[in-house]
PDB file of C-alpha atoms (C1' of nucleotides) in Angstrom:
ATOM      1  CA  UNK A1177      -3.000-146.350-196.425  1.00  0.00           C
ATOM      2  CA  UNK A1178      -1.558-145.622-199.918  1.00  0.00           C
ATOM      3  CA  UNK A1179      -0.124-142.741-202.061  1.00  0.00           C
ATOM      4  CA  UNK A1180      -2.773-141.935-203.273  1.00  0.00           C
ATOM      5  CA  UNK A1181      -4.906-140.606-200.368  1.00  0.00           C
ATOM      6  CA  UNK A1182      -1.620-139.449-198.429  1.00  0.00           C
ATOM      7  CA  UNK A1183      -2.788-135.803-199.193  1.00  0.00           C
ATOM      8  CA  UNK A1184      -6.663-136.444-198.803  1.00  0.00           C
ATOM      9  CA  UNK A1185      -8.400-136.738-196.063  1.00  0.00           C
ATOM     10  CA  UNK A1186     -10.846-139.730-194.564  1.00  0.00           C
ATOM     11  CA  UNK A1187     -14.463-138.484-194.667  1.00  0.00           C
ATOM     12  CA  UNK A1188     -15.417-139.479-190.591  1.00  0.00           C
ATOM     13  CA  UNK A1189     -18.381-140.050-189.201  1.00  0.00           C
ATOM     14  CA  UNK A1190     -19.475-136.449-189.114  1.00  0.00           C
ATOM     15  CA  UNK A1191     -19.841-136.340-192.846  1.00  0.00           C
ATOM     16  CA  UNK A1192     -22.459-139.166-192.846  1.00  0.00           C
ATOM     17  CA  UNK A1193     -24.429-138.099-189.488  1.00  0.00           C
ATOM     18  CA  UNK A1194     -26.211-135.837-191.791  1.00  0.00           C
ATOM     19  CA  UNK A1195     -29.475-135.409-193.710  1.00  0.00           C
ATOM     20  CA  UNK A1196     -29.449-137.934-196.372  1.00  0.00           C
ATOM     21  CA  UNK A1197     -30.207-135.267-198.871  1.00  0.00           C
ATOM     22  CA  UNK A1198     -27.021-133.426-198.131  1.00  0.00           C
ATOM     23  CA  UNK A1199     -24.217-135.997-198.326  1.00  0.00           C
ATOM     24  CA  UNK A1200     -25.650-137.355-201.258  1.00  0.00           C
ATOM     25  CA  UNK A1201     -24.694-134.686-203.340  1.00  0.00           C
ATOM     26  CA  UNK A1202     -21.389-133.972-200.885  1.00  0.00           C
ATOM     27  CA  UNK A1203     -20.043-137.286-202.411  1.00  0.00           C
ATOM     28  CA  UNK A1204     -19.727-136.489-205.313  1.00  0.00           C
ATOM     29  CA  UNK A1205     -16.282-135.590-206.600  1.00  0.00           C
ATOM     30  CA  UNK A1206     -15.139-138.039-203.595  1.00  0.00           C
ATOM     31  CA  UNK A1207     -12.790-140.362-203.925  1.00  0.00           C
ATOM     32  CA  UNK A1208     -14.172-143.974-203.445  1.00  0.00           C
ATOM     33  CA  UNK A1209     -11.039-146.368-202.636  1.00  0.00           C
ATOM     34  CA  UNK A1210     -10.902-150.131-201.779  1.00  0.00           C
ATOM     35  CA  UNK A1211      -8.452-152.160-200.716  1.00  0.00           C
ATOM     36  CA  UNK A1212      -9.471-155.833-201.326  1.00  0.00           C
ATOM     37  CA  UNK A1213      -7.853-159.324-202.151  1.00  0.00           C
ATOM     38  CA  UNK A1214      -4.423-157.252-201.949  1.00  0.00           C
ATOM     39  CA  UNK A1215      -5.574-154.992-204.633  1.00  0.00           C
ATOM     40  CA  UNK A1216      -5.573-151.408-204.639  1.00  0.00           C
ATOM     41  CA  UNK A1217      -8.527-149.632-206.694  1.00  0.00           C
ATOM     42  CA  UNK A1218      -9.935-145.918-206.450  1.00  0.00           C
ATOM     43  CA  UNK A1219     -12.248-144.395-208.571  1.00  0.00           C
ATOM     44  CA  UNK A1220     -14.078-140.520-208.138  1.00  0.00           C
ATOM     45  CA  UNK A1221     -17.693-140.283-206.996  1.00  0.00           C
ATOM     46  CA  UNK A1222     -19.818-139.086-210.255  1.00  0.00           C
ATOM     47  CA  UNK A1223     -23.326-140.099-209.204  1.00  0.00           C
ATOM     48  CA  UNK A1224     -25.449-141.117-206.328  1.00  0.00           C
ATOM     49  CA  UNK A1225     -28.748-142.105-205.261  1.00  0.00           C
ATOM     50  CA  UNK A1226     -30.434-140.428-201.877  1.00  0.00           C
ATOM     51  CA  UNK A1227     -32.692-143.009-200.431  1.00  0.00           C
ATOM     52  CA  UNK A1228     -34.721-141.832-197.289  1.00  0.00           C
ATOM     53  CA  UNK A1229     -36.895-143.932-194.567  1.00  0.00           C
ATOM     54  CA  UNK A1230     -39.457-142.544-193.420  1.00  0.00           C
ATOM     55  CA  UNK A1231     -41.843-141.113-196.869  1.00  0.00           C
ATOM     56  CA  UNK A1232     -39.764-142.827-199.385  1.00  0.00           C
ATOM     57  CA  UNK A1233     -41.653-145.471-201.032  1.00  0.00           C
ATOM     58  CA  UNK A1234     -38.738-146.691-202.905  1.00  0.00           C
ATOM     59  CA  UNK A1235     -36.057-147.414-199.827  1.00  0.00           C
ATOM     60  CA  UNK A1236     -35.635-151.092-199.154  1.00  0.00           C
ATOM     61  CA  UNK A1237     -36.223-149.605-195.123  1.00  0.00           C
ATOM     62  CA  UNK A1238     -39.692-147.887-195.729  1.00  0.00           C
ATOM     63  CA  UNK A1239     -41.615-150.846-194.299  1.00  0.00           C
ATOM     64  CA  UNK A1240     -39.476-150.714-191.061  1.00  0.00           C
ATOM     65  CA  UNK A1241     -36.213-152.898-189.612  1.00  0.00           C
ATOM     66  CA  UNK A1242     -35.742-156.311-190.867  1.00  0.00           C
ATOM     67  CA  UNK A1243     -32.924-158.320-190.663  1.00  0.00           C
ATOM     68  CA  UNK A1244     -31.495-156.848-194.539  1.00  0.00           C
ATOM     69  CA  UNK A1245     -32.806-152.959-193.557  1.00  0.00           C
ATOM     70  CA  UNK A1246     -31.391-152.658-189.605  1.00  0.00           C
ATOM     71  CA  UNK A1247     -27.602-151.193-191.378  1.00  0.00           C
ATOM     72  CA  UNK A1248     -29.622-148.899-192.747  1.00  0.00           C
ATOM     73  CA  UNK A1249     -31.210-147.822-189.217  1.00  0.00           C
ATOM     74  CA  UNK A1250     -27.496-148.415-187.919  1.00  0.00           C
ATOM     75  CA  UNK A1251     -24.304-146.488-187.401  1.00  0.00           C
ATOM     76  CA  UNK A1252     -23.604-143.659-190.235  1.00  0.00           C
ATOM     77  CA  UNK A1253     -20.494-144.085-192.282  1.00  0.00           C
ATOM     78  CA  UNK A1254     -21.253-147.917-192.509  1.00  0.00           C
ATOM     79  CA  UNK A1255     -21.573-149.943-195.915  1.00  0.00           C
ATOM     80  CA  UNK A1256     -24.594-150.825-196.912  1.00  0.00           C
ATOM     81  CA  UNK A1257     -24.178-153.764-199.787  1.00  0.00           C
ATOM     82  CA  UNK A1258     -27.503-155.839-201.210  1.00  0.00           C
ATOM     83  CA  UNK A1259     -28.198-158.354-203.760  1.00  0.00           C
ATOM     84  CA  UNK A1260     -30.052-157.109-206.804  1.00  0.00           C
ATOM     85  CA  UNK A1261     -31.622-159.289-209.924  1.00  0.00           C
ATOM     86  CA  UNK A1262     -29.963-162.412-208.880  1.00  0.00           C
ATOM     87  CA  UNK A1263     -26.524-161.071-210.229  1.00  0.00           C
ATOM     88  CA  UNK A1264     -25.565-157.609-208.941  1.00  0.00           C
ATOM     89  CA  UNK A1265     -24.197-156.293-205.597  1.00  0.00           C
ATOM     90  CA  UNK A1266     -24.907-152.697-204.939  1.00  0.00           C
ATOM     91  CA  UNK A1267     -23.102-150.570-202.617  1.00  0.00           C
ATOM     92  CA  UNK A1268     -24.548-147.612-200.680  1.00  0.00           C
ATOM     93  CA  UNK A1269     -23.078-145.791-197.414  1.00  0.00           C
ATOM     94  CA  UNK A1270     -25.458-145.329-194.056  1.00  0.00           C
ATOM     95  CA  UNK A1271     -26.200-141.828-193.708  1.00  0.00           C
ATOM     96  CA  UNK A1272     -28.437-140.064-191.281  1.00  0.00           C
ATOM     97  CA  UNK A1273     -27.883-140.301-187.007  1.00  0.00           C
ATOM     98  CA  UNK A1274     -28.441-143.954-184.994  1.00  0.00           C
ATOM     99  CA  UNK A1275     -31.997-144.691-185.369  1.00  0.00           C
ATOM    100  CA  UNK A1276     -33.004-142.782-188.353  1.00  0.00           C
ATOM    101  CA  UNK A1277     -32.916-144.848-192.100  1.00  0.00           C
ATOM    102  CA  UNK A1278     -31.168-143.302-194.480  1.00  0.00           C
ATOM    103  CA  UNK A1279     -28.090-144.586-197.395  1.00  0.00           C
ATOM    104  CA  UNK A1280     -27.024-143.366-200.342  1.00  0.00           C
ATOM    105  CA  UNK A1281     -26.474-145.600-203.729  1.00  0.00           C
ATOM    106  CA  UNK A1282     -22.888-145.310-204.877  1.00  0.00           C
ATOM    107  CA  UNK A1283     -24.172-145.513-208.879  1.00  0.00           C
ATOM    108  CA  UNK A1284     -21.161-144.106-210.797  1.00  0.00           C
ATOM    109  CA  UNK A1285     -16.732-143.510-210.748  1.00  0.00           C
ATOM    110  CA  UNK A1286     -14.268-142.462-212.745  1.00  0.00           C
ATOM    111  CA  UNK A1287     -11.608-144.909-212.622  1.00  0.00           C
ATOM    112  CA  UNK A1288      -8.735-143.322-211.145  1.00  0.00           C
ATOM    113  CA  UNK A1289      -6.319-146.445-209.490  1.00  0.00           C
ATOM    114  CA  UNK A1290      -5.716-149.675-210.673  1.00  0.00           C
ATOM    115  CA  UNK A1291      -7.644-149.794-213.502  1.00  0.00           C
ATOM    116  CA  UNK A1292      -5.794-152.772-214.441  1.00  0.00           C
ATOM    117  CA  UNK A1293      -7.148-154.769-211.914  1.00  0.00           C
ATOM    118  CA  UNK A1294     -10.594-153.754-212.469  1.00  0.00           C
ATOM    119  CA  UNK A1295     -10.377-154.954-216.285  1.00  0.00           C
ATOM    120  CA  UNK A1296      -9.090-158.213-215.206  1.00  0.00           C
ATOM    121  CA  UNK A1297     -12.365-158.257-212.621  1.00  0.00           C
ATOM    122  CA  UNK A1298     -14.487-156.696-215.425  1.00  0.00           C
ATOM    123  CA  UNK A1299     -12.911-158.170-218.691  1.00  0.00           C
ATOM    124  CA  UNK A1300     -11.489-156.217-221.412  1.00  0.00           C
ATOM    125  CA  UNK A1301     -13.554-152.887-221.461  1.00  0.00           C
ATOM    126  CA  UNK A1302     -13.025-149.276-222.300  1.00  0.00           C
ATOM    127  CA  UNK A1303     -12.895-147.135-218.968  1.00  0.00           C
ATOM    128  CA  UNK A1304     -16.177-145.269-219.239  1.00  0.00           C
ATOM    129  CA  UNK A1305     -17.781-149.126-219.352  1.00  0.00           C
ATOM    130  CA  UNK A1306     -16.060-149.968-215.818  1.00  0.00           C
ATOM    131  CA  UNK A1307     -17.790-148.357-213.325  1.00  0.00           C
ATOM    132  CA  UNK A1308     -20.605-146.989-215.080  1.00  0.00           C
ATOM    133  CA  UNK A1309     -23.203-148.281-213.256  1.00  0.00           C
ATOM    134  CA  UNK A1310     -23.776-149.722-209.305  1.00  0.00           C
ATOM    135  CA  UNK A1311     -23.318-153.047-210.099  1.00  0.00           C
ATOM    136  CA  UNK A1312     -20.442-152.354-212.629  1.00  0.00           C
ATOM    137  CA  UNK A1313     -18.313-150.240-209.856  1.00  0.00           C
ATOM    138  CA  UNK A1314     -18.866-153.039-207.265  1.00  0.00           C
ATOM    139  CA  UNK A1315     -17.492-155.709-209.691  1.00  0.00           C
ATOM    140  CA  UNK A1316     -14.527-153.445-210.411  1.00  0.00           C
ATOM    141  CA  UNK A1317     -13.796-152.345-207.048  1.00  0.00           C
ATOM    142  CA  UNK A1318     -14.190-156.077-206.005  1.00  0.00           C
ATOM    143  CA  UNK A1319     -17.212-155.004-203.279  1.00  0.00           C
ATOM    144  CA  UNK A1320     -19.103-157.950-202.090  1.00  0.00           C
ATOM    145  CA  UNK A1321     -21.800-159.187-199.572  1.00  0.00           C
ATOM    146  CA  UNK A1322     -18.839-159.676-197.773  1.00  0.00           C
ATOM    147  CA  UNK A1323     -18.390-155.948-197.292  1.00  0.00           C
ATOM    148  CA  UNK A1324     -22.001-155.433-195.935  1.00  0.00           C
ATOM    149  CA  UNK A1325     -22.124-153.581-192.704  1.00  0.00           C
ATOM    150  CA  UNK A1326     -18.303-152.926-192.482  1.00  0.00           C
ATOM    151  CA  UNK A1327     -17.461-149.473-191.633  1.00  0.00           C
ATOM    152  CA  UNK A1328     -15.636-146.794-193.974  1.00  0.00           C
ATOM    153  CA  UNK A1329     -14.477-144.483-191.222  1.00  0.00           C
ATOM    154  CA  UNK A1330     -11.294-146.628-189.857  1.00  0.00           C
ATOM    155  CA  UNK A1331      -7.622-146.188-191.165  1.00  0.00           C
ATOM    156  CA  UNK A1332      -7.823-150.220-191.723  1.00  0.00           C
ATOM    157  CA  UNK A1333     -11.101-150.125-193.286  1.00  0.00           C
ATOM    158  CA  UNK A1334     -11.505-151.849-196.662  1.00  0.00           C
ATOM    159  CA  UNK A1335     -13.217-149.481-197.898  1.00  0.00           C
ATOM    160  CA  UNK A1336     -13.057-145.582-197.532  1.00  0.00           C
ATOM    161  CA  UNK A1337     -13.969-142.377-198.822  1.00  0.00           C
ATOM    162  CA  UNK A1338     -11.611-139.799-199.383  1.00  0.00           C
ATOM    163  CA  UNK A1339     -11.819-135.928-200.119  1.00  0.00           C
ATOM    164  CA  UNK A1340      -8.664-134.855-202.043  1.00  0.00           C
ATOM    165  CA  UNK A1341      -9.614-130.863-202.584  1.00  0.00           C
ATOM    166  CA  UNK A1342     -10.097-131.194-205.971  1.00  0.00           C
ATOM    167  CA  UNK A1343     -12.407-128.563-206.999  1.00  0.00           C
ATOM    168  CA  UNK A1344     -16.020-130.209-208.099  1.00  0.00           C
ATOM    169  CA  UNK A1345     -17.957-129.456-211.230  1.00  0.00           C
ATOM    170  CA  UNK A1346     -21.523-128.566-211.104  1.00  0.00           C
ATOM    171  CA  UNK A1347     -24.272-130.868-209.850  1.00  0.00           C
ATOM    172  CA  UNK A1348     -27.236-131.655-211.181  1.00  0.00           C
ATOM    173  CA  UNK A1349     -30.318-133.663-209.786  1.00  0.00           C
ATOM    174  CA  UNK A1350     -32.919-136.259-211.616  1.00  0.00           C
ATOM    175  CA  UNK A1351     -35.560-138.587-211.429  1.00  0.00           C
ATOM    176  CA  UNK A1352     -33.897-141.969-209.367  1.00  0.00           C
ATOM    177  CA  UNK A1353     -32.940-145.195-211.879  1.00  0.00           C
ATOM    178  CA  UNK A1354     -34.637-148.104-211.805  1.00  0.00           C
ATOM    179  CA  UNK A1355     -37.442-147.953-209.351  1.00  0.00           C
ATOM    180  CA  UNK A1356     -41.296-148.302-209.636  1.00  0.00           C
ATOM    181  CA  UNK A1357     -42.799-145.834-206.794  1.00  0.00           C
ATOM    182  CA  UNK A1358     -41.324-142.359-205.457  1.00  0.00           C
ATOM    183  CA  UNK A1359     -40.513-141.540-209.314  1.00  0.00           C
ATOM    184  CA  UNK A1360     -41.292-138.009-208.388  1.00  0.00           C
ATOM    185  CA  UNK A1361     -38.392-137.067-206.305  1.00  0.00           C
ATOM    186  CA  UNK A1362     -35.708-135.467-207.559  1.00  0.00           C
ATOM    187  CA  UNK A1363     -32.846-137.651-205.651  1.00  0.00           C
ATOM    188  CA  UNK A1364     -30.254-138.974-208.197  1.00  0.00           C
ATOM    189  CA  UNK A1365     -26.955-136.525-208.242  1.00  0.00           C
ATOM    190  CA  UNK A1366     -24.547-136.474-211.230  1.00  0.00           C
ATOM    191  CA  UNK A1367     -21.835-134.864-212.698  1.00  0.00           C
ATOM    192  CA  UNK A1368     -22.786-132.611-215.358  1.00  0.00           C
ATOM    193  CA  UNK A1369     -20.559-133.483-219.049  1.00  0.00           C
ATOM    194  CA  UNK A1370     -19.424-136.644-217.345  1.00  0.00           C
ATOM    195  CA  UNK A1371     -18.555-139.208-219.167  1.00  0.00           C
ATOM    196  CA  UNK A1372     -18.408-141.844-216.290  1.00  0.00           C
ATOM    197  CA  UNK A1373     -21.758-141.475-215.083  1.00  0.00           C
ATOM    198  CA  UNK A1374     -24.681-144.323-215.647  1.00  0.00           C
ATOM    199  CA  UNK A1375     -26.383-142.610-218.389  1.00  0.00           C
ATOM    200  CA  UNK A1376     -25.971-139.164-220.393  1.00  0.00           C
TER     201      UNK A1376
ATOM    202  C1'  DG B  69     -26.211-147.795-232.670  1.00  0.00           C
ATOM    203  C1'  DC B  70     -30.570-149.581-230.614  1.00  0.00           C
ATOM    204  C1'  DC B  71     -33.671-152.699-228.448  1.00  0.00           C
ATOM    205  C1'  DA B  72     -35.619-157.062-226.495  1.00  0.00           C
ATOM    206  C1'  DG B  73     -34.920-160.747-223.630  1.00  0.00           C
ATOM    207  C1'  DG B  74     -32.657-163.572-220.324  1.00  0.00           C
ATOM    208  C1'  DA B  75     -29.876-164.527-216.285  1.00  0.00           C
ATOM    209  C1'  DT B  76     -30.536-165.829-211.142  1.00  0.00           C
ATOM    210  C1'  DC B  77     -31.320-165.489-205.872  1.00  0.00           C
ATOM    211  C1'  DG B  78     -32.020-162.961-201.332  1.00  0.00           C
ATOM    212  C1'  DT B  79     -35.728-160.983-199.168  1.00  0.00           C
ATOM    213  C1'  DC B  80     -40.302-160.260-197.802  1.00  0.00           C
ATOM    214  C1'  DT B  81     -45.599-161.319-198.522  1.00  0.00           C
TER     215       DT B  81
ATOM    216  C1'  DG C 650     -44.170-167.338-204.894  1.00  0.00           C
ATOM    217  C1'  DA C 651     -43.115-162.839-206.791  1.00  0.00           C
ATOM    218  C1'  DC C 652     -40.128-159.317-207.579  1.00  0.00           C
ATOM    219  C1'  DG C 653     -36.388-156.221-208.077  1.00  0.00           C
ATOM    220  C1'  DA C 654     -32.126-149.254-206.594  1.00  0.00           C
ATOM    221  C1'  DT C 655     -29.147-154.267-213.162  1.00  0.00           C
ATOM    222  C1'  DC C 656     -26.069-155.813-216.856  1.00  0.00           C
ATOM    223  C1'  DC C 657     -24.862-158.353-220.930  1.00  0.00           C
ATOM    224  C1'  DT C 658     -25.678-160.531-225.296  1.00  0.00           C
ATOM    225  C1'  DG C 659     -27.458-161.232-229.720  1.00  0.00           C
ATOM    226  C1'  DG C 660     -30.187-159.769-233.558  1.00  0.00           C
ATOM    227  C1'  DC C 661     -31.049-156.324-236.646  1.00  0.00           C
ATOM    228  C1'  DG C 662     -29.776-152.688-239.618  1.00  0.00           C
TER     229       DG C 662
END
DNA sequence: GCCAGGATCGTCT
DNA sequence: GACGATCCTGGCG
């Protein structure tokens, strides 16, 4: 697919058929790469977001399938991408077996491939203010609506996840961003001393 | 550097 | 008809 990921491998379906609450913090130190509009762009998981079904208040599919939530009920290793505040596109990956709700909120990289092309999607920016955010890294990695449902586990795929055996630091947990109920549980995973993630 | 306010629309009640 | 799993800008110091 490129250089880059010659010597990683393609997390498969396997990875993702799992308890939300375990790939979550698996993804981090991952490599996130899209290829999109002819443009290659990669960037290294920092943070994510577990959201659950079944309990958690704050998933978009606690109240059950709809025609938005059913990815989320869907296929594991699938994207998951939603509108948010009129402006944003967020990305999260399916997680969990067919039938069971589950996704995880991609919500921080490290810009590690064409970082050119994401300033020219971004504007002119320091790299910590690329992807430091969900809607930032979506912008820069030029993940759209468009992407919604598409899976991450083919060789063609636009977008993939790759593990290149890089040792990972340590991982700590938090209170999830941005949401009004569930405020309890402890589901956000993050880099610890990393610059790239959302907030310090 | 910090904070308040505005932008903007898909989805569900 | 209300409300976000957010980000950017401008004002102030």
């Amino acid at each position: 697919m490129l250089g880059l990921t010659e010597t990683s491998r393609r997390l498969n379906q396997e990875f993702f058929a799992r308890d939300t609450l375990a790939v979550a913090p698996d993804l981090i130190n991952k490599l996130l790469v899209t290829v999109i509009d002819g443009a290659v762009t990669a960037g290294r998981i920092v943070e994510t977001e577990a959201y659950s079904g079944i309990g958690d208040s704050a998933s978009h599919a606690f109240r059950g399938i709809t025609p938005r939530t059913a990815v989320m009920f869907g296929e594991p290793g699938r994207a998951y991408v939603y509108f948010s505040y009129g402006m944003h596109n967020l990305f999260n990956i399916v997680t969990e077996r067919s039938g069971t709700a589950g996704a995880v909120l991609i919500r921080a990289v490290e810009p590690i491939q064409g970082i050119e092309v994401m300033r020219t999607r971004r504007g002119r920016r320091t790299n910590r203010e690329l992807c430091s955010g969900p809607g930032k890294l979506t912008s820069a990695l030029g993940i759209t609506l468009l992407n919604n449902k598409e899976s991450l586990l083919e060789p063609d795929s636009a977008i993939g996840v790759f593990d290149d055996g890089r040792p990972c630091g340590e991982v700590l947990t938090g209170p999830r961003v941005g949401i009004s109920s569930a405020t309890e549980l402890p589901w956000r995973f993050f880099l610890r001393d990393c610059a790239f993630i959302s907030r310090p």
